[in-house]
Amino acid sequence: MSSAPSGSPAPSDLFRQPVIAAPMAGGASNPRLAAAVSEAGGLGFLAAGYKTTDGMYQEIKQIRGLTSRPFGVNLFMPQPRISDPSAVEVYRQQLAGESTWYDTPLGDPESGRDDGYEAKLAILRDDPVPVVSFTFGCPAPEVLASFARAGTYTVVTVTTPDEAQAARWAGADAVCVQGIEAGGHQGTHRDDPAADGTGIGLLTLIALVRDAVDLPVIATGGLMRGSQIAAVLAAGASAAQLGTAFLVCPESGANPLHKQAMTNPLFVRTELTRAFTGRPARGLVNRFLREHGPYAPAAYPEVHHLTTGLRKAAAQAGDPQGMALWAGQGHRMARALPAADLVDTLVAEWQHTAWQGSEPPEAAERNTAWQDQEDPAGDGGPAGTGRTAAVGGREDS
Amino acid sequence: MSSAPSGSPAPSDLFRQPVIAAPMAGGASNPRLAAAVSEAGGLGFLAAGYKTTDGMYQEIKQIRGLTSRPFGVNLFMPQPRISDPSAVEVYRQQLAGESTWYDTPLGDPESGRDDGYEAKLAILRDDPVPVVSFTFGCPAPEVLASFARAGTYTVVTVTTPDEAQAARWAGADAVCVQGIEAGGHQGTHRDDPAADGTGIGLLTLIALVRDAVDLPVIATGGLMRGSQIAAVLAAGASAAQLGTAFLVCPESGANPLHKQAMTNPLFVRTELTRAFTGRPARGLVNRFLREHGPYAPAAYPEVHHLTTGLRKAAAQAGDPQGMALWAGQGHRMARALPAADLVDTLVAEWQHTAWQGSEPPEAAERNTAWQDQEDPAGDGGPAGTGRTAAVGGREDS
């Protein structure tokens, strides 16, 4: 593993433990959750997506009152129009029954498509924060350069090696490598229905991205256990970012029905769907997703605006079957611990994995007595489930 | 990581290096490739799928002439009929143009659906081999018990925690945990179109399976590099199984066009498709897959029989656009090395990763000088791309 010639520090040089709480737009991420994670030695994130500029700034002020440790802010990139207006109109009609059922009008699909990007950038440059990450695209080089001048560390979310190269070219400090396992939106730079079904699993994507660019990697997607953190670090990531794992924490602002659904055995599968927002996002398969997913158009953020009221009404009615139950593929492993305890637990699991494997590889040579299945290891002891990993710190390069 | 109460040895107790060459039915796996891998300290596999019973037995005799090391044989489970005959007939009509183009009749969809399972079992029990693995289902407990009596180590391929529990219940010695990244067929026990799009990424699936069962785990899906092997071992797997990585070896029996396609930049994506066999399998997106994938029915092995002749004709015509170019998501990282060299390279990469992280976790505590981005690690050195893993041998439990 080589040092980044760009001189980019690994993001985990910014905080003590290689654990990042993923930004979760829509309410789950808030100053309380983010501060708790940062205080525990990880990196907490605020999610500016869907918020007003002022709402974002208020949260930044709040977290500064709660912790002096580094934290991050995530921005959604403005979205070019890719949708056919008639496809949005057809979907509006297909949602008419939902509107009646939840007694709520559908939203105006043209309620804005830039998420206040420029205004949010202006705030973050005037009053810099430690880390800014981007989702749904790559900022212009000038934007990333201005953050570099402000001392802000920048991260671009990527889902393919090509997107990682774009981030490298634009001057990002690091990439957040998001596997297909991740809950919520895929951070794909351009939503292309022709690419549906081609999303890449995290462990392969890390290897592909490391082959393509020399930037530090933050790994995300389906991570719920310290052993998985050990794994992505072994694969060459600098830190692990976890969303669903933190969504269920008491500090998280996610709706209680959403939190409960993570481990509710009624919900057995997750799927990528455009049903709620018009962009592929992974959620628990519920009635709304099953019914509307098959024909939902590629039309973000139009569909997001259309369904916002419906989802709120479903939550108010206590009906998880009409909510967007964003969840990563590891959702059933969620543990509803306070955020600081979760960070501690993850770190302990990771270090436990680390210690188990602290003998050097040479000492681990096995005999090959496959014929002797009564005592396969030849040591008279019970057979373990195999090798384990020792994960040390950053290399001394 | 706990020992397996069942007393199952980890599969990696059977051979020196935690590297398994995946069984690849259809020609890629052969005695030469499997023997080279076993001779190099890994575990080679023969693929009995699509072969006659005698063809399988001939290969077993051949590999015994090439190596005295352990090897495995993979069997396809018999498939219940799930297809609608009229859906197969419609697909047959949709393939008429292909039949004309390649000047080849379509095959008889009713050419058998059990892959000679019982006869192959009889051979393998009469003349036992070291390892037998199963794909597309879980054998009956009696079958696994008979292998246990014969001294054969048994592995069941699983793609969900529920399938892992079925394997545990039936008495398998280990599970081969196959992530959605894997090339070729998913080993799903029952093909259910309603579950399309719900396949789980390898790293999350390993954690889910380890939570569900106490069996040794062989990890497979998208693995191409030693760093990924280090990662799955860190995640708790006992060994890593690689298909696409070995497909391009000179010893592999895969068609040269298939081998070349792995790193041909014309082919940029893989997708799971029923176009070639009627069961989801991952291949490079080519003309045939793009054209017929969208409507190919869930009808295995009927569709396999239908298209066998077409695929052979396409290969003979030198046309990769009509072939089943099975490939895992890491295909572009393929290295056309002799199999023994590839095993050595993978092991060296894995041990390199291991050595980099050999300092204990405590020594790795970082400072938190995120403010000081000129010298983020506070050690005056260049910033590395983060932590790395030391992977030792099996635990001494």
PDB file of N, CA and C in Angstrom, chain A residues 267-334:
ATOM      1  N   PHE A 267     -39.532  -7.966   8.088  1.00  0.00           N
ATOM      2  CA  PHE A 267     -38.810  -7.422   6.941  1.00  0.00           C
ATOM      3  C   PHE A 267     -37.553  -8.251   6.726  1.00  0.00           C
ATOM      4  N   VAL A 268     -37.563  -9.064   5.691  1.00  0.00           N
ATOM      5  CA  VAL A 268     -36.451  -9.994   5.514  1.00  0.00           C
ATOM      6  C   VAL A 268     -35.470  -9.589   4.430  1.00  0.00           C
ATOM      7  N   ARG A 269     -35.885  -8.680   3.540  1.00  0.00           N
ATOM      8  CA  ARG A 269     -35.029  -8.361   2.408  1.00  0.00           C
ATOM      9  C   ARG A 269     -34.916  -6.859   2.215  1.00  0.00           C
ATOM     10  N   THR A 270     -33.807  -6.466   1.612  1.00  0.00           N
ATOM     11  CA  THR A 270     -33.684  -5.088   1.147  1.00  0.00           C
ATOM     12  C   THR A 270     -33.587  -5.104  -0.376  1.00  0.00           C
ATOM     13  N   GLU A 271     -33.877  -3.966  -0.962  1.00  0.00           N
ATOM     14  CA  GLU A 271     -33.796  -3.866  -2.413  1.00  0.00           C
ATOM     15  C   GLU A 271     -33.451  -2.440  -2.788  1.00  0.00           C
ATOM     16  N   LEU A 272     -32.766  -2.267  -3.904  1.00  0.00           N
ATOM     17  CA  LEU A 272     -32.565  -0.931  -4.460  1.00  0.00           C
ATOM     18  C   LEU A 272     -33.830  -0.543  -5.208  1.00  0.00           C
ATOM     19  N   THR A 273     -34.327   0.667  -4.936  1.00  0.00           N
ATOM     20  CA  THR A 273     -35.586   1.076  -5.559  1.00  0.00           C
ATOM     21  C   THR A 273     -35.562   2.551  -5.894  1.00  0.00           C
ATOM     22  N   ARG A 274     -36.309   2.934  -6.944  1.00  0.00           N
ATOM     23  CA  ARG A 274     -36.542   4.338  -7.251  1.00  0.00           C
ATOM     24  C   ARG A 274     -37.928   4.784  -6.767  1.00  0.00           C
ATOM     25  N   ALA A 275     -38.639   3.903  -6.084  1.00  0.00           N
ATOM     26  CA  ALA A 275     -40.045   4.158  -5.741  1.00  0.00           C
ATOM     27  C   ALA A 275     -40.229   5.436  -4.924  1.00  0.00           C
ATOM     28  N   PHE A 276     -39.296   5.722  -4.020  1.00  0.00           N
ATOM     29  CA  PHE A 276     -39.500   6.854  -3.093  1.00  0.00           C
ATOM     30  C   PHE A 276     -38.914   8.164  -3.600  1.00  0.00           C
ATOM     31  N   THR A 277     -37.797   8.095  -4.337  1.00  0.00           N
ATOM     32  CA  THR A 277     -37.092   9.331  -4.688  1.00  0.00           C
ATOM     33  C   THR A 277     -36.758   9.458  -6.170  1.00  0.00           C
ATOM     34  N   GLY A 278     -36.877   8.385  -6.941  1.00  0.00           N
ATOM     35  CA  GLY A 278     -36.505   8.448  -8.343  1.00  0.00           C
ATOM     36  C   GLY A 278     -35.039   8.122  -8.602  1.00  0.00           C
ATOM     37  N   ARG A 279     -34.309   7.849  -7.532  1.00  0.00           N
ATOM     38  CA  ARG A 279     -32.898   7.444  -7.655  1.00  0.00           C
ATOM     39  C   ARG A 279     -32.732   6.153  -6.868  1.00  0.00           C
ATOM     40  N   PRO A 280     -31.879   5.225  -7.320  1.00  0.00           N
ATOM     41  CA  PRO A 280     -31.768   3.953  -6.606  1.00  0.00           C
ATOM     42  C   PRO A 280     -31.295   4.143  -5.161  1.00  0.00           C
ATOM     43  N   ALA A 281     -32.082   3.619  -4.249  1.00  0.00           N
ATOM     44  CA  ALA A 281     -31.754   3.663  -2.824  1.00  0.00           C
ATOM     45  C   ALA A 281     -32.205   2.343  -2.218  1.00  0.00           C
ATOM     46  N   ARG A 282     -31.423   1.852  -1.249  1.00  0.00           N
ATOM     47  CA  ARG A 282     -31.723   0.542  -0.666  1.00  0.00           C
ATOM     48  C   ARG A 282     -32.576   0.680   0.585  1.00  0.00           C
ATOM     49  N   GLY A 283     -33.702  -0.010   0.564  1.00  0.00           N
ATOM     50  CA  GLY A 283     -34.577  -0.024   1.732  1.00  0.00           C
ATOM     51  C   GLY A 283     -35.167  -1.397   1.950  1.00  0.00           C
ATOM     52  N   LEU A 284     -35.730  -1.592   3.152  1.00  0.00           N
ATOM     53  CA  LEU A 284     -36.431  -2.841   3.424  1.00  0.00           C
ATOM     54  C   LEU A 284     -37.602  -2.956   2.452  1.00  0.00           C
ATOM     55  N   VAL A 285     -37.811  -4.169   1.963  1.00  0.00           N
ATOM     56  CA  VAL A 285     -38.922  -4.386   1.037  1.00  0.00           C
ATOM     57  C   VAL A 285     -40.226  -4.321   1.830  1.00  0.00           C
ATOM     58  N   ASN A 286     -41.019  -3.270   1.567  1.00  0.00           N
ATOM     59  CA  ASN A 286     -42.337  -3.138   2.199  1.00  0.00           C
ATOM     60  C   ASN A 286     -43.396  -2.952   1.100  1.00  0.00           C
ATOM     61  N   ARG A 287     -44.615  -2.708   1.512  1.00  0.00           N
ATOM     62  CA  ARG A 287     -45.687  -2.640   0.520  1.00  0.00           C
ATOM     63  C   ARG A 287     -45.422  -1.582  -0.553  1.00  0.00           C
ATOM     64  N   PHE A 288     -45.065  -0.369  -0.128  1.00  0.00           N
ATOM     65  CA  PHE A 288     -44.875   0.718  -1.085  1.00  0.00           C
ATOM     66  C   PHE A 288     -43.795   0.373  -2.097  1.00  0.00           C
ATOM     67  N   LEU A 289     -42.680  -0.147  -1.603  1.00  0.00           N
ATOM     68  CA  LEU A 289     -41.558  -0.485  -2.489  1.00  0.00           C
ATOM     69  C   LEU A 289     -41.965  -1.592  -3.464  1.00  0.00           C
ATOM     70  N   ARG A 290     -42.636  -2.615  -2.928  1.00  0.00           N
ATOM     71  CA  ARG A 290     -43.023  -3.759  -3.757  1.00  0.00           C
ATOM     72  C   ARG A 290     -43.986  -3.317  -4.856  1.00  0.00           C
ATOM     73  N   GLU A 291     -44.919  -2.404  -4.460  1.00  0.00           N
ATOM     74  CA  GLU A 291     -45.977  -2.006  -5.384  1.00  0.00           C
ATOM     75  C   GLU A 291     -45.461  -1.054  -6.456  1.00  0.00           C
ATOM     76  N   HIS A 292     -44.685  -0.059  -6.058  1.00  0.00           N
ATOM     77  CA  HIS A 292     -44.331   1.006  -7.000  1.00  0.00           C
ATOM     78  C   HIS A 292     -42.918   0.885  -7.556  1.00  0.00           C
ATOM     79  N   GLY A 293     -42.074   0.085  -6.897  1.00  0.00           N
ATOM     80  CA  GLY A 293     -40.690  -0.047  -7.369  1.00  0.00           C
ATOM     81  C   GLY A 293     -40.589  -0.479  -8.828  1.00  0.00           C
ATOM     82  N   PRO A 294     -41.384  -1.465  -9.247  1.00  0.00           N
ATOM     83  CA  PRO A 294     -41.203  -1.978 -10.611  1.00  0.00           C
ATOM     84  C   PRO A 294     -41.365  -0.936 -11.710  1.00  0.00           C
ATOM     85  N   TYR A 295     -42.134   0.138 -11.466  1.00  0.00           N
ATOM     86  CA  TYR A 295     -42.329   1.104 -12.556  1.00  0.00           C
ATOM     87  C   TYR A 295     -41.889   2.523 -12.206  1.00  0.00           C
ATOM     88  N   ALA A 296     -41.286   2.722 -11.050  1.00  0.00           N
ATOM     89  CA  ALA A 296     -40.868   4.080 -10.671  1.00  0.00           C
ATOM     90  C   ALA A 296     -39.820   4.592 -11.664  1.00  0.00           C
ATOM     91  N   PRO A 297     -39.974   5.825 -12.138  1.00  0.00           N
ATOM     92  CA  PRO A 297     -39.051   6.334 -13.161  1.00  0.00           C
ATOM     93  C   PRO A 297     -37.735   6.832 -12.568  1.00  0.00           C
ATOM     94  N   ALA A 298     -36.732   6.937 -13.422  1.00  0.00           N
ATOM     95  CA  ALA A 298     -35.459   7.570 -13.039  1.00  0.00           C
ATOM     96  C   ALA A 298     -35.695   9.067 -13.084  1.00  0.00           C
ATOM     97  N   ALA A 299     -36.059   9.645 -11.963  1.00  0.00           N
ATOM     98  CA  ALA A 299     -36.442  11.053 -11.928  1.00  0.00           C
ATOM     99  C   ALA A 299     -36.208  11.593 -10.523  1.00  0.00           C
ATOM    100  N   TYR A 300     -34.934  11.800 -10.240  1.00  0.00           N
ATOM    101  CA  TYR A 300     -34.568  12.419  -8.966  1.00  0.00           C
ATOM    102  C   TYR A 300     -34.198  13.858  -9.245  1.00  0.00           C
ATOM    103  N   PRO A 301     -34.623  14.826  -8.424  1.00  0.00           N
ATOM    104  CA  PRO A 301     -35.395  14.642  -7.196  1.00  0.00           C
ATOM    105  C   PRO A 301     -36.911  14.779  -7.365  1.00  0.00           C
ATOM    106  N   GLU A 302     -37.399  14.747  -8.612  1.00  0.00           N
ATOM    107  CA  GLU A 302     -38.838  14.940  -8.816  1.00  0.00           C
ATOM    108  C   GLU A 302     -39.663  13.974  -7.970  1.00  0.00           C
ATOM    109  N   VAL A 303     -39.283  12.688  -8.024  1.00  0.00           N
ATOM    110  CA  VAL A 303     -40.069  11.686  -7.291  1.00  0.00           C
ATOM    111  C   VAL A 303     -39.929  11.888  -5.776  1.00  0.00           C
ATOM    112  N   HIS A 304     -38.742  12.302  -5.347  1.00  0.00           N
ATOM    113  CA  HIS A 304     -38.565  12.632  -3.929  1.00  0.00           C
ATOM    114  C   HIS A 304     -39.601  13.673  -3.486  1.00  0.00           C
ATOM    115  N   HIS A 305     -39.728  14.733  -4.270  1.00  0.00           N
ATOM    116  CA  HIS A 305     -40.685  15.780  -3.914  1.00  0.00           C
ATOM    117  C   HIS A 305     -42.127  15.251  -3.947  1.00  0.00           C
ATOM    118  N   LEU A 306     -42.421  14.424  -4.945  1.00  0.00           N
ATOM    119  CA  LEU A 306     -43.777  13.846  -5.062  1.00  0.00           C
ATOM    120  C   LEU A 306     -44.178  13.088  -3.806  1.00  0.00           C
ATOM    121  N   THR A 307     -43.244  12.276  -3.267  1.00  0.00           N
ATOM    122  CA  THR A 307     -43.619  11.327  -2.211  1.00  0.00           C
ATOM    123  C   THR A 307     -43.334  11.814  -0.787  1.00  0.00           C
ATOM    124  N   THR A 308     -42.687  12.980  -0.634  1.00  0.00           N
ATOM    125  CA  THR A 308     -42.296  13.429   0.710  1.00  0.00           C
ATOM    126  C   THR A 308     -43.498  13.455   1.667  1.00  0.00           C
ATOM    127  N   GLY A 309     -44.598  14.052   1.206  1.00  0.00           N
ATOM    128  CA  GLY A 309     -45.781  14.157   2.061  1.00  0.00           C
ATOM    129  C   GLY A 309     -46.359  12.790   2.400  1.00  0.00           C
ATOM    130  N   LEU A 310     -46.397  11.908   1.410  1.00  0.00           N
ATOM    131  CA  LEU A 310     -46.918  10.550   1.635  1.00  0.00           C
ATOM    132  C   LEU A 310     -46.140   9.844   2.736  1.00  0.00           C
ATOM    133  N   ARG A 311     -44.815   9.955   2.659  1.00  0.00           N
ATOM    134  CA  ARG A 311     -43.972   9.247   3.629  1.00  0.00           C
ATOM    135  C   ARG A 311     -44.161   9.797   5.039  1.00  0.00           C
ATOM    136  N   LYS A 312     -44.290  11.123   5.115  1.00  0.00           N
ATOM    137  CA  LYS A 312     -44.546  11.723   6.427  1.00  0.00           C
ATOM    138  C   LYS A 312     -45.897  11.266   6.966  1.00  0.00           C
ATOM    139  N   ALA A 313     -46.892  11.235   6.082  1.00  0.00           N
ATOM    140  CA  ALA A 313     -48.232  10.822   6.511  1.00  0.00           C
ATOM    141  C   ALA A 313     -48.221   9.371   6.974  1.00  0.00           C
ATOM    142  N   ALA A 314     -47.480   8.517   6.255  1.00  0.00           N
ATOM    143  CA  ALA A 314     -47.394   7.109   6.650  1.00  0.00           C
ATOM    144  C   ALA A 314     -46.765   6.987   8.035  1.00  0.00           C
ATOM    145  N   ALA A 315     -45.708   7.769   8.263  1.00  0.00           N
ATOM    146  CA  ALA A 315     -45.040   7.733   9.574  1.00  0.00           C
ATOM    147  C   ALA A 315     -45.996   8.208  10.663  1.00  0.00           C
ATOM    148  N   GLN A 316     -46.731   9.273  10.364  1.00  0.00           N
ATOM    149  CA  GLN A 316     -47.664   9.793  11.370  1.00  0.00           C
ATOM    150  C   GLN A 316     -48.783   8.791  11.648  1.00  0.00           C
ATOM    151  N   ALA A 317     -49.137   8.036  10.617  1.00  0.00           N
ATOM    152  CA  ALA A 317     -50.177   7.023  10.794  1.00  0.00           C
ATOM    153  C   ALA A 317     -49.610   5.746  11.424  1.00  0.00           C
ATOM    154  N   GLY A 318     -48.310   5.727  11.683  1.00  0.00           N
ATOM    155  CA  GLY A 318     -47.689   4.532  12.288  1.00  0.00           C
ATOM    156  C   GLY A 318     -47.630   3.364  11.329  1.00  0.00           C
ATOM    157  N   ASP A 319     -47.519   3.658  10.037  1.00  0.00           N
ATOM    158  CA  ASP A 319     -47.560   2.605   9.024  1.00  0.00           C
ATOM    159  C   ASP A 319     -46.215   2.465   8.312  1.00  0.00           C
ATOM    160  N   PRO A 320     -45.376   1.543   8.751  1.00  0.00           N
ATOM    161  CA  PRO A 320     -44.058   1.385   8.107  1.00  0.00           C
ATOM    162  C   PRO A 320     -44.168   0.897   6.667  1.00  0.00           C
ATOM    163  N   GLN A 321     -45.330   0.396   6.270  1.00  0.00           N
ATOM    164  CA  GLN A 321     -45.467  -0.108   4.898  1.00  0.00           C
ATOM    165  C   GLN A 321     -45.507   1.013   3.863  1.00  0.00           C
ATOM    166  N   GLY A 322     -45.652   2.257   4.330  1.00  0.00           N
ATOM    167  CA  GLY A 322     -45.653   3.380   3.398  1.00  0.00           C
ATOM    168  C   GLY A 322     -44.447   4.290   3.562  1.00  0.00           C
ATOM    169  N   MET A 323     -43.526   3.894   4.439  1.00  0.00           N
ATOM    170  CA  MET A 323     -42.340   4.719   4.702  1.00  0.00           C
ATOM    171  C   MET A 323     -41.140   4.213   3.894  1.00  0.00           C
ATOM    172  N   ALA A 324     -40.174   5.084   3.727  1.00  0.00           N
ATOM    173  CA  ALA A 324     -38.919   4.666   3.107  1.00  0.00           C
ATOM    174  C   ALA A 324     -38.020   4.126   4.222  1.00  0.00           C
ATOM    175  N   LEU A 325     -37.970   2.823   4.345  1.00  0.00           N
ATOM    176  CA  LEU A 325     -37.215   2.184   5.433  1.00  0.00           C
ATOM    177  C   LEU A 325     -35.796   1.879   4.965  1.00  0.00           C
ATOM    178  N   TRP A 326     -35.044   2.951   4.725  1.00  0.00           N
ATOM    179  CA  TRP A 326     -33.662   2.770   4.245  1.00  0.00           C
ATOM    180  C   TRP A 326     -32.898   1.828   5.172  1.00  0.00           C
ATOM    181  N   ALA A 327     -32.178   0.907   4.561  1.00  0.00           N
ATOM    182  CA  ALA A 327     -31.453  -0.096   5.353  1.00  0.00           C
ATOM    183  C   ALA A 327     -30.364  -0.734   4.509  1.00  0.00           C
ATOM    184  N   GLY A 328     -29.198  -0.913   5.091  1.00  0.00           N
ATOM    185  CA  GLY A 328     -28.144  -1.671   4.434  1.00  0.00           C
ATOM    186  C   GLY A 328     -28.408  -3.165   4.556  1.00  0.00           C
ATOM    187  N   GLN A 329     -27.656  -3.949   3.787  1.00  0.00           N
ATOM    188  CA  GLN A 329     -27.925  -5.389   3.759  1.00  0.00           C
ATOM    189  C   GLN A 329     -27.640  -6.097   5.079  1.00  0.00           C
ATOM    190  N   GLY A 330     -26.926  -5.426   5.986  1.00  0.00           N
ATOM    191  CA  GLY A 330     -26.646  -6.055   7.278  1.00  0.00           C
ATOM    192  C   GLY A 330     -27.641  -5.668   8.361  1.00  0.00           C
ATOM    193  N   HIS A 331     -28.775  -5.097   7.976  1.00  0.00           N
ATOM    194  CA  HIS A 331     -29.688  -4.460   8.943  1.00  0.00           C
ATOM    195  C   HIS A 331     -30.044  -5.341  10.128  1.00  0.00           C
ATOM    196  N   ARG A 332     -30.172  -6.624   9.901  1.00  0.00           N
ATOM    197  CA  ARG A 332     -30.625  -7.465  11.014  1.00  0.00           C
ATOM    198  C   ARG A 332     -29.559  -7.607  12.106  1.00  0.00           C
ATOM    199  N   MET A 333     -28.349  -7.150  11.823  1.00  0.00           N
ATOM    200  CA  MET A 333     -27.290  -7.179  12.847  1.00  0.00           C
ATOM    201  C   MET A 333     -27.248  -5.882  13.661  1.00  0.00           C
ATOM    202  N   ALA A 334     -28.216  -4.999  13.460  1.00  0.00           N
ATOM    203  CA  ALA A 334     -28.224  -3.714  14.169  1.00  0.00           C
ATOM    204  C   ALA A 334     -28.359  -3.920  15.679  1.00  0.00           C
TER     205      ALA A 334
END
